[in-house]
Tab-separated table of C-alpha atoms in Angstrom:
chain	number	residue	atom	x	y	z
X	1	UNK	CA	33.156	205.147	115.620
X	2	UNK	CA	35.220	208.333	115.828
X	3	UNK	CA	32.084	210.292	114.967
X	4	UNK	CA	30.455	209.135	118.192
X	5	UNK	CA	33.235	210.562	120.345
X	6	UNK	CA	33.200	213.820	118.404
X	7	UNK	CA	29.737	214.455	119.829
X	8	UNK	CA	30.220	216.689	122.890
X	9	UNK	CA	27.193	215.193	124.634
X	10	UNK	CA	28.583	211.665	124.330
X	11	UNK	CA	31.956	212.829	125.666
X	12	UNK	CA	30.356	214.711	128.551
X	13	UNK	CA	28.058	211.838	129.560
X	14	UNK	CA	30.922	209.320	129.424
X	15	UNK	CA	33.313	211.532	131.415
X	16	UNK	CA	30.591	212.328	133.936
X	17	UNK	CA	29.799	208.607	134.146
X	18	UNK	CA	33.481	207.884	134.791
X	19	UNK	CA	33.493	210.290	137.751
X	20	UNK	CA	30.225	208.857	139.102
X	21	UNK	CA	31.536	205.284	138.868
X	22	UNK	CA	34.675	206.238	140.796
X	23	UNK	CA	32.519	207.812	143.498
X	24	UNK	CA	30.070	204.895	143.676
X	25	UNK	CA	32.683	202.132	143.920
X	26	UNK	CA	34.864	203.979	146.444
X	27	UNK	CA	31.765	204.733	148.537
X	28	UNK	CA	30.225	201.256	148.291
X	29	UNK	CA	33.376	199.374	149.268
X	30	UNK	CA	34.259	201.841	152.004
X	31	UNK	CA	30.816	201.361	153.536
X	32	UNK	CA	30.888	197.571	153.034
X	33	UNK	CA	34.319	197.104	154.585
X	34	UNK	CA	33.613	199.576	157.381
X	35	UNK	CA	30.338	197.863	158.304
X	36	UNK	CA	32.048	194.457	158.164
X	37	UNK	CA	34.747	195.699	160.563
X	38	UNK	CA	32.412	197.610	162.856
X	39	UNK	CA	29.806	194.833	163.229
X	40	UNK	CA	32.092	191.803	163.097
X	41	UNK	CA	30.597	190.689	159.796
X	42	UNK	CA	26.947	190.860	160.885
X	43	UNK	CA	24.897	189.476	157.969
X	44	UNK	CA	21.886	191.712	158.655
X	45	UNK	CA	23.965	194.896	158.702
X	46	UNK	CA	25.704	193.910	155.460
X	47	UNK	CA	22.367	193.055	153.798
X	48	UNK	CA	21.057	196.522	154.675
X	49	UNK	CA	23.645	197.968	152.288
X	50	UNK	CA	21.996	196.089	149.418
X	51	UNK	CA	18.558	197.170	150.641
X	52	UNK	CA	19.685	200.806	150.612
X	53	UNK	CA	20.987	200.327	147.071
X	54	UNK	CA	18.029	198.454	145.519
X	55	UNK	CA	14.967	199.640	147.467
X	56	UNK	CA	14.869	203.081	145.777
X	57	UNK	CA	14.500	201.367	142.389
X	58	UNK	CA	11.136	199.963	143.510
X	59	UNK	CA	10.018	202.967	145.531
X	60	UNK	CA	11.127	205.890	143.380
X	61	UNK	CA	11.868	204.724	139.828
X	62	UNK	CA	8.460	205.458	138.276
X	63	UNK	CA	7.912	208.675	140.242
X	64	UNK	CA	11.448	209.878	139.474
X	65	UNK	CA	11.001	209.005	135.801
X	66	UNK	CA	7.841	211.124	135.689
X	67	UNK	CA	9.677	214.106	137.155
X	68	UNK	CA	12.599	213.491	134.781
X	69	UNK	CA	10.154	213.890	131.883
X	70	UNK	CA	8.993	217.199	133.389
X	71	UNK	CA	12.423	218.627	134.156
X	72	UNK	CA	15.268	219.635	131.874
X	73	UNK	CA	17.758	216.746	131.624
X	74	UNK	CA	21.085	218.555	131.934
X	75	UNK	CA	19.958	220.631	134.896
X	76	UNK	CA	18.459	217.561	136.578
X	77	UNK	CA	21.710	215.588	136.252
X	78	UNK	CA	23.862	218.449	137.525
X	79	UNK	CA	21.714	218.953	140.612
X	80	UNK	CA	21.529	215.221	141.314
X	81	UNK	CA	25.335	214.954	141.399
X	82	UNK	CA	25.635	218.091	143.558
X	83	UNK	CA	23.051	216.747	146.013
X	84	UNK	CA	24.785	213.341	146.057
X	85	UNK	CA	28.051	215.056	146.999
X	86	UNK	CA	26.269	217.128	149.648
X	87	UNK	CA	24.677	214.035	151.171
X	88	UNK	CA	28.077	212.326	151.387
X	89	UNK	CA	29.555	215.358	153.159
X	90	UNK	CA	26.603	215.418	155.584
X	91	UNK	CA	26.993	211.705	156.288
X	92	UNK	CA	30.742	212.193	156.814
X	93	UNK	CA	30.018	214.931	159.371
X	94	UNK	CA	27.622	212.729	161.349
X	95	UNK	CA	30.037	209.818	161.064
X	96	UNK	CA	32.860	211.874	162.553
X	97	UNK	CA	30.549	212.841	165.414
X	98	UNK	CA	30.149	209.175	166.277
X	99	UNK	CA	26.884	208.170	164.544
X	100	UNK	CA	28.326	205.400	162.382
X	101	UNK	CA	24.946	204.047	161.210
X	102	UNK	CA	24.513	207.199	159.128
X	103	UNK	CA	26.825	205.627	156.525
X	104	UNK	CA	23.821	203.689	155.183
X	105	UNK	CA	22.150	206.954	154.174
X	106	UNK	CA	25.019	207.848	151.837
X	107	UNK	CA	24.058	204.850	149.689
X	108	UNK	CA	20.313	205.382	150.135
X	109	UNK	CA	20.253	209.069	149.173
X	110	UNK	CA	22.589	208.585	146.217
X	111	UNK	CA	20.499	205.631	144.987
X	112	UNK	CA	17.341	207.757	145.159
X	113	UNK	CA	18.972	210.601	143.229
X	114	UNK	CA	20.254	208.187	140.578
X	115	UNK	CA	16.625	207.318	139.768
X	116	UNK	CA	16.215	210.937	138.649
X	117	UNK	CA	19.618	211.212	136.973
X	118	UNK	CA	19.625	208.016	134.886
X	119	UNK	CA	16.531	208.735	132.748
X	120	UNK	CA	17.736	212.320	132.292
X	121	UNK	CA	20.996	210.966	130.867
X	122	UNK	CA	19.061	208.762	128.456
X	123	UNK	CA	17.005	211.800	127.451
X	124	UNK	CA	20.195	213.732	126.647
X	125	UNK	CA	21.274	210.819	124.439
X	126	UNK	CA	17.878	210.799	122.753
X	127	UNK	CA	17.829	214.545	122.063
X	128	UNK	CA	21.433	215.204	121.096
X	129	UNK	CA	22.890	212.000	119.609
X	130	UNK	CA	21.972	211.060	116.003
X	131	UNK	CA	19.940	207.867	115.684
X	132	UNK	CA	22.716	205.993	113.872
X	133	UNK	CA	25.148	206.726	116.728
X	134	UNK	CA	22.947	205.811	119.692
X	135	UNK	CA	23.912	202.127	119.722
X	136	UNK	CA	27.633	202.914	119.608
X	137	UNK	CA	27.203	205.509	122.349
X	138	UNK	CA	25.317	203.069	124.550
X	139	UNK	CA	28.018	200.454	123.888
X	140	UNK	CA	30.683	202.862	125.161
X	141	UNK	CA	28.536	203.653	128.216
X	142	UNK	CA	27.986	199.963	129.054
X	143	UNK	CA	31.687	199.225	128.539
X	144	UNK	CA	32.446	201.861	131.169
X	145	UNK	CA	30.240	199.965	133.634
X	146	UNK	CA	31.910	196.666	132.706
X	147	UNK	CA	35.387	198.076	133.312
X	148	UNK	CA	34.390	199.214	136.787
X	149	UNK	CA	32.864	195.841	137.609
X	150	UNK	CA	36.422	194.521	137.361
X	151	UNK	CA	38.425	197.505	138.598
X	152	UNK	CA	35.868	199.031	140.979
X	153	UNK	CA	36.236	196.507	143.835
X	154	UNK	CA	40.040	196.706	143.590
X	155	UNK	CA	40.013	200.502	143.612
X	156	UNK	CA	37.435	200.776	146.417
X	157	UNK	CA	39.260	198.278	148.616
X	158	UNK	CA	42.637	199.959	148.022
X	159	UNK	CA	41.354	203.444	148.916
X	160	UNK	CA	39.698	202.227	152.133
X	161	UNK	CA	42.672	200.154	153.276
X	162	UNK	CA	45.148	202.943	152.544
X	163	UNK	CA	43.302	205.991	153.859
X	164	UNK	CA	40.205	204.857	155.761
X	165	UNK	CA	36.560	205.903	155.821
X	166	UNK	CA	36.944	209.688	155.982
X	167	UNK	CA	39.189	209.992	152.925
X	168	UNK	CA	36.996	207.523	151.017
X	169	UNK	CA	33.947	209.725	151.605
X	170	UNK	CA	35.876	212.858	150.594
X	171	UNK	CA	36.985	211.199	147.333
X	172	UNK	CA	33.367	210.168	146.720
X	173	UNK	CA	32.079	213.721	147.215
X	174	UNK	CA	34.787	215.189	144.963
X	175	UNK	CA	34.006	212.624	142.239
X	176	UNK	CA	30.296	213.558	142.266
X	177	UNK	CA	31.149	217.273	142.124
X	178	UNK	CA	33.480	216.673	139.158
X	179	UNK	CA	30.675	214.780	137.400
X	180	UNK	CA	28.399	217.798	137.921
X	181	UNK	CA	31.106	220.171	136.673
X	182	UNK	CA	31.578	218.183	133.451
X	183	UNK	CA	27.845	218.337	132.688
X	184	UNK	CA	27.622	222.014	133.639
X	185	UNK	CA	29.751	222.938	130.600
X	186	UNK	CA	27.142	221.569	128.189
X	187	UNK	CA	24.864	224.083	126.434
X	188	UNK	CA	21.642	224.977	128.278
X	189	UNK	CA	18.719	222.597	127.883
X	190	UNK	CA	16.380	223.452	125.076
X	191	UNK	CA	12.863	224.290	126.267
X	192	UNK	CA	10.398	221.723	125.005
X	193	UNK	CA	6.811	222.538	124.266
X	194	UNK	CA	5.613	219.958	126.748
X	195	UNK	CA	7.123	221.929	129.595
X	196	UNK	CA	4.464	224.597	129.208
X	197	UNK	CA	1.630	222.133	129.680
X	198	UNK	CA	0.236	222.088	133.185
X	199	UNK	CA	-0.923	218.528	133.743
X	200	UNK	CA	-1.174	216.786	137.079
X	201	UNK	CA	1.500	214.381	138.290
X	202	UNK	CA	-0.929	211.457	138.542
X	203	UNK	CA	-2.223	212.171	135.032
X	204	UNK	CA	1.327	212.067	133.688
X	205	UNK	CA	2.048	208.795	135.481
X	206	UNK	CA	-1.145	207.269	134.106
X	207	UNK	CA	-0.298	208.466	130.587
X	208	UNK	CA	3.111	206.802	130.942
X	209	UNK	CA	1.485	203.448	131.754
X	210	UNK	CA	-0.924	203.839	128.819
X	211	UNK	CA	1.983	204.714	126.533
X	212	UNK	CA	3.887	201.520	127.417
X	213	UNK	CA	0.789	199.323	127.109
X	214	UNK	CA	-0.112	200.824	123.731
X	215	UNK	CA	3.424	200.410	122.369
X	216	UNK	CA	3.955	196.802	121.295
X	217	UNK	CA	7.723	197.144	121.168
X	218	UNK	CA	7.960	198.445	124.728
X	219	UNK	CA	5.540	195.823	126.041
X	220	UNK	CA	7.584	192.981	124.539
X	221	UNK	CA	10.805	194.564	125.827
X	222	UNK	CA	9.218	194.617	129.282
X	223	UNK	CA	8.477	190.887	129.157
X	224	UNK	CA	11.999	190.205	127.885
X	225	UNK	CA	13.432	192.339	130.690
X	226	UNK	CA	11.431	190.344	133.217
X	227	UNK	CA	12.579	186.980	131.828
X	228	UNK	CA	16.240	188.069	131.890
X	229	UNK	CA	15.854	189.368	135.453
X	230	UNK	CA	14.343	186.071	136.600
X	231	UNK	CA	17.179	184.094	134.984
X	232	UNK	CA	20.008	186.238	136.364
X	233	UNK	CA	18.465	186.486	139.825
X	234	UNK	CA	17.941	182.728	140.001
X	235	UNK	CA	21.641	181.902	139.708
X	236	UNK	CA	23.224	185.097	141.044
X	237	UNK	CA	23.743	183.835	144.636
X	238	UNK	CA	24.678	180.301	143.569
X	239	UNK	CA	28.052	180.859	141.899
X	240	UNK	CA	29.855	179.813	145.060
X	241	UNK	CA	28.145	176.403	144.859
X	242	UNK	CA	29.373	175.881	141.299
X	243	UNK	CA	32.872	176.171	142.724
X	244	UNK	CA	32.416	174.009	145.814
X	245	UNK	CA	29.910	171.365	144.584
X	246	UNK	CA	30.420	171.023	140.833
X	247	UNK	CA	34.140	171.805	140.580
X	248	UNK	CA	35.098	170.612	144.099
X	249	UNK	CA	37.372	173.632	144.601
X	250	UNK	CA	37.841	175.965	147.601
X	251	UNK	CA	35.266	178.769	147.837
X	252	UNK	CA	38.027	181.339	147.264
X	253	UNK	CA	38.240	180.114	143.650
X	254	UNK	CA	35.003	182.018	142.934
X	255	UNK	CA	37.134	185.125	142.317
X	256	UNK	CA	38.524	183.562	139.127
X	257	UNK	CA	35.042	182.975	137.728
X	258	UNK	CA	34.053	186.567	138.483
X	259	UNK	CA	37.277	187.905	137.001
X	260	UNK	CA	36.800	185.944	133.777
X	261	UNK	CA	33.207	187.183	133.514
X	262	UNK	CA	34.335	190.772	134.083
X	263	UNK	CA	36.997	190.524	131.376
X	264	UNK	CA	34.367	189.068	129.051
X	265	UNK	CA	32.069	192.025	129.748
X	266	UNK	CA	34.807	194.530	128.942
X	267	UNK	CA	35.683	192.788	125.673
X	268	UNK	CA	32.007	192.321	124.845
X	269	UNK	CA	31.275	196.001	125.350
X	270	UNK	CA	34.232	196.997	123.208
X	271	UNK	CA	33.326	194.528	120.449
X	272	UNK	CA	29.701	195.704	120.429
X	273	UNK	CA	30.894	199.289	120.141
X	274	UNK	CA	33.068	198.347	117.148
X	275	UNK	CA	30.246	196.607	115.231
X	276	UNK	CA	27.396	198.848	116.422
X	277	UNK	CA	26.451	200.029	112.929
X	278	UNK	CA	26.509	196.545	111.395
X	279	UNK	CA	23.946	194.884	113.657
X	280	UNK	CA	20.474	196.002	114.672
X	281	UNK	CA	19.676	196.140	118.411
X	282	UNK	CA	17.234	193.256	117.899
X	283	UNK	CA	20.037	191.041	116.616
X	284	UNK	CA	22.320	192.067	119.466
X	285	UNK	CA	19.604	191.258	121.976
X	286	UNK	CA	18.863	187.869	120.425
X	287	UNK	CA	22.571	187.004	120.366
X	288	UNK	CA	22.948	188.020	124.009
X	289	UNK	CA	19.931	186.019	125.163
X	290	UNK	CA	20.904	182.900	123.212
X	291	UNK	CA	24.560	183.115	124.252
X	292	UNK	CA	23.669	183.458	127.925
X	293	UNK	CA	21.180	180.591	127.678
X	294	UNK	CA	23.942	178.381	126.237
X	295	UNK	CA	26.460	179.578	128.837
X	296	UNK	CA	24.099	178.951	131.775
X	297	UNK	CA	23.287	175.460	130.479
X	298	UNK	CA	27.022	174.646	130.283
X	299	UNK	CA	27.694	176.150	133.734
X	300	UNK	CA	25.077	173.877	135.241
X	301	UNK	CA	26.410	170.616	133.826
X	302	UNK	CA	30.156	171.339	133.784
X	303	UNK	CA	32.467	169.612	136.249
X	304	UNK	CA	35.668	170.833	134.552
X	305	UNK	CA	37.252	174.145	135.504
X	306	UNK	CA	38.294	175.032	131.950
X	307	UNK	CA	34.768	174.449	130.602
X	308	UNK	CA	33.192	176.474	133.412
X	309	UNK	CA	35.611	179.339	132.756
X	310	UNK	CA	34.805	179.268	129.030
X	311	UNK	CA	31.066	179.386	129.776
X	312	UNK	CA	31.556	182.182	132.297
X	313	UNK	CA	33.545	184.131	129.693
X	314	UNK	CA	30.784	183.652	127.089
X	315	UNK	CA	28.165	184.869	129.567
X	316	UNK	CA	30.216	187.993	130.299
X	317	UNK	CA	31.071	188.561	126.627
X	318	UNK	CA	27.422	188.551	125.527
X	319	UNK	CA	25.787	190.197	128.545
X	320	UNK	CA	26.504	193.697	127.116
X	321	UNK	CA	24.549	192.664	124.006
X	322	UNK	CA	21.442	192.299	126.189
X	323	UNK	CA	21.951	195.597	128.000
X	324	UNK	CA	22.896	197.582	124.891
X	325	UNK	CA	20.209	195.984	122.712
X	326	UNK	CA	17.407	196.702	125.194
X	327	UNK	CA	18.544	200.254	125.970
X	328	UNK	CA	18.990	201.106	122.286
X	329	UNK	CA	15.550	199.755	121.370
X	330	UNK	CA	14.015	201.547	124.327
X	331	UNK	CA	15.457	204.891	123.228
X	332	UNK	CA	14.678	204.418	119.548
X	333	UNK	CA	11.060	203.468	120.151
X	334	UNK	CA	10.205	205.951	122.896
X	335	UNK	CA	9.406	209.614	122.428
X	336	UNK	CA	11.693	211.872	124.432
X	337	UNK	CA	8.745	213.252	126.437
X	338	UNK	CA	7.978	209.742	127.774
X	339	UNK	CA	11.527	208.410	128.207
X	340	UNK	CA	11.706	208.930	131.977
X	341	UNK	CA	8.378	207.245	132.650
X	342	UNK	CA	9.115	204.332	130.330
X	343	UNK	CA	12.462	203.799	132.056
X	344	UNK	CA	10.712	204.066	135.420
X	345	UNK	CA	8.277	201.313	134.450
X	346	UNK	CA	10.627	198.863	132.711
X	347	UNK	CA	13.684	199.066	134.987
X	348	UNK	CA	11.815	197.818	138.105
X	349	UNK	CA	10.549	194.878	136.042
X	350	UNK	CA	14.123	193.685	135.566
X	351	UNK	CA	15.411	194.577	139.026
X	352	UNK	CA	12.283	193.360	140.797
X	353	UNK	CA	12.364	190.011	138.987
X	354	UNK	CA	16.056	189.645	139.784
X	355	UNK	CA	15.692	190.467	143.486
X	356	UNK	CA	12.665	188.176	143.900
X	357	UNK	CA	14.535	185.242	142.389
X	358	UNK	CA	17.671	186.048	144.392
X	359	UNK	CA	15.577	185.755	147.564
X	360	UNK	CA	14.065	182.446	146.409
X	361	UNK	CA	17.145	180.768	144.922
X	362	UNK	CA	18.475	179.619	148.291
X	363	UNK	CA	15.147	177.959	149.090
X	364	UNK	CA	14.911	176.365	145.656
X	365	UNK	CA	18.369	174.863	146.056
X	366	UNK	CA	17.096	172.827	149.002
X	367	UNK	CA	14.625	171.064	146.715
X	368	UNK	CA	16.285	171.192	143.297
X	369	UNK	CA	19.740	170.229	142.105
X	370	UNK	CA	22.196	172.889	140.998
X	371	UNK	CA	22.058	171.468	137.469
X	372	UNK	CA	18.268	171.844	137.353
X	373	UNK	CA	18.374	175.445	138.576
X	374	UNK	CA	20.908	176.472	135.955
X	375	UNK	CA	18.956	174.736	133.185
X	376	UNK	CA	15.783	176.561	134.314
X	377	UNK	CA	17.706	179.837	134.073
X	378	UNK	CA	18.761	178.908	130.529
X	379	UNK	CA	15.112	178.208	129.621
X	380	UNK	CA	14.123	181.624	130.991
X	381	UNK	CA	16.602	183.258	128.615
X	382	UNK	CA	15.069	181.286	125.748
X	383	UNK	CA	11.690	182.598	126.912
X	384	UNK	CA	13.067	186.126	126.654
X	385	UNK	CA	14.107	185.360	123.062
X	386	UNK	CA	10.550	184.341	122.198
X	387	UNK	CA	9.247	187.747	123.287
X	388	UNK	CA	11.768	189.535	121.060
X	389	UNK	CA	11.302	187.232	118.056
X	390	UNK	CA	8.293	189.196	116.686
X	391	UNK	CA	10.493	192.316	116.607
X	392	UNK	CA	13.434	190.655	114.896
X	393	UNK	CA	12.685	191.837	111.362
X	394	UNK	CA	10.901	195.074	112.166
X	395	UNK	CA	12.192	198.406	110.946
X	396	UNK	CA	14.243	200.285	113.480
X	397	UNK	CA	12.947	203.513	114.914
X	398	UNK	CA	9.406	203.069	113.585
X	399	UNK	CA	7.729	204.067	116.830
X	400	UNK	CA	9.804	207.093	117.727
X	401	UNK	CA	10.164	209.773	115.104
X	402	UNK	CA	13.650	210.414	113.747
X	403	UNK	CA	12.860	214.112	113.841
X	404	UNK	CA	13.601	214.078	117.565
X	405	UNK	CA	17.236	213.335	116.789
X	406	UNK	CA	18.936	216.675	116.372
X	407	UNK	CA	22.567	215.579	116.836
X	408	UNK	CA	25.398	217.992	117.458
């Protein structure tokens, strides 16, 4: 494990990710709480924050992934963070002039830029982290996200309540600039042969689609991604009803379920990092899918607080196995020149499935019991397992040549 953190690229990506997470959570909660105060809790205005955050995934993910394959990863990430900071400063200026609705654009612009930055970060992992360290590196990266799922709301709320909107936006801009500075100290990007090829943008996008369809591993991962997105999206908005209808507790008790899940995610990420070399990504993914299927089934039928908390903890503990397993397989079975486009195709499958089911879950609850909905979600996770089953015993890294791993 110590070898992973000795890699300067892993350290730089994690430290940059830390700065970005600070900026994102401070910004998101400042905007959320400000909009809630300014509009009196208007549901439409609050929902527009989520639209600004998720819409770019559908609209820009594939296009951004194609450009990420064209551009040099380190330079792309540095400029994305600088532009994110610039956009926050611009929004702060318009906000101080009295145009409060401009705060939505801080989320929108940053979300668009992240579609370019994320695949570039994966490409840096692919090019500069040895194959046997990728899973441990991804575990550390996912653990960072899990920690902020617990601490991020607390930190964002504290900053806004203590210092207000202006200081929150300044902290956000500084965090993005620090993330860019960390990455700027990495060695210059190596020039790949593909950069000299002058192919059209549409041709590159079409070749990305053909690449995914011709790669059995990536196709099955895509179906698994979709099944997991459908399952998570189906129950995502319904946690409050577990508390009020199944447990007969006040709605405020939902915070304990979320806290237990967050703690589970942190421990799960850390545990996965510790055993990264002992288990293949296929096994991690299967364990995560099965564990979440079991947890969702228990959540649906449980009427006891202790049992619900145990199931929620299991779901959080094994969720990193799904994320780390899929991301590790994706990187190991994708050539570096296609990584951005593959990410741009597969990520919207998960997010799109999740958002579609989130929009339908409220309607479905009118016609189906809460127990039925949670059991359907569990079945969807089992369906995801069936797509991965053919890959369970396959050799790792067969599709993407190990020669691309140069390490450092």
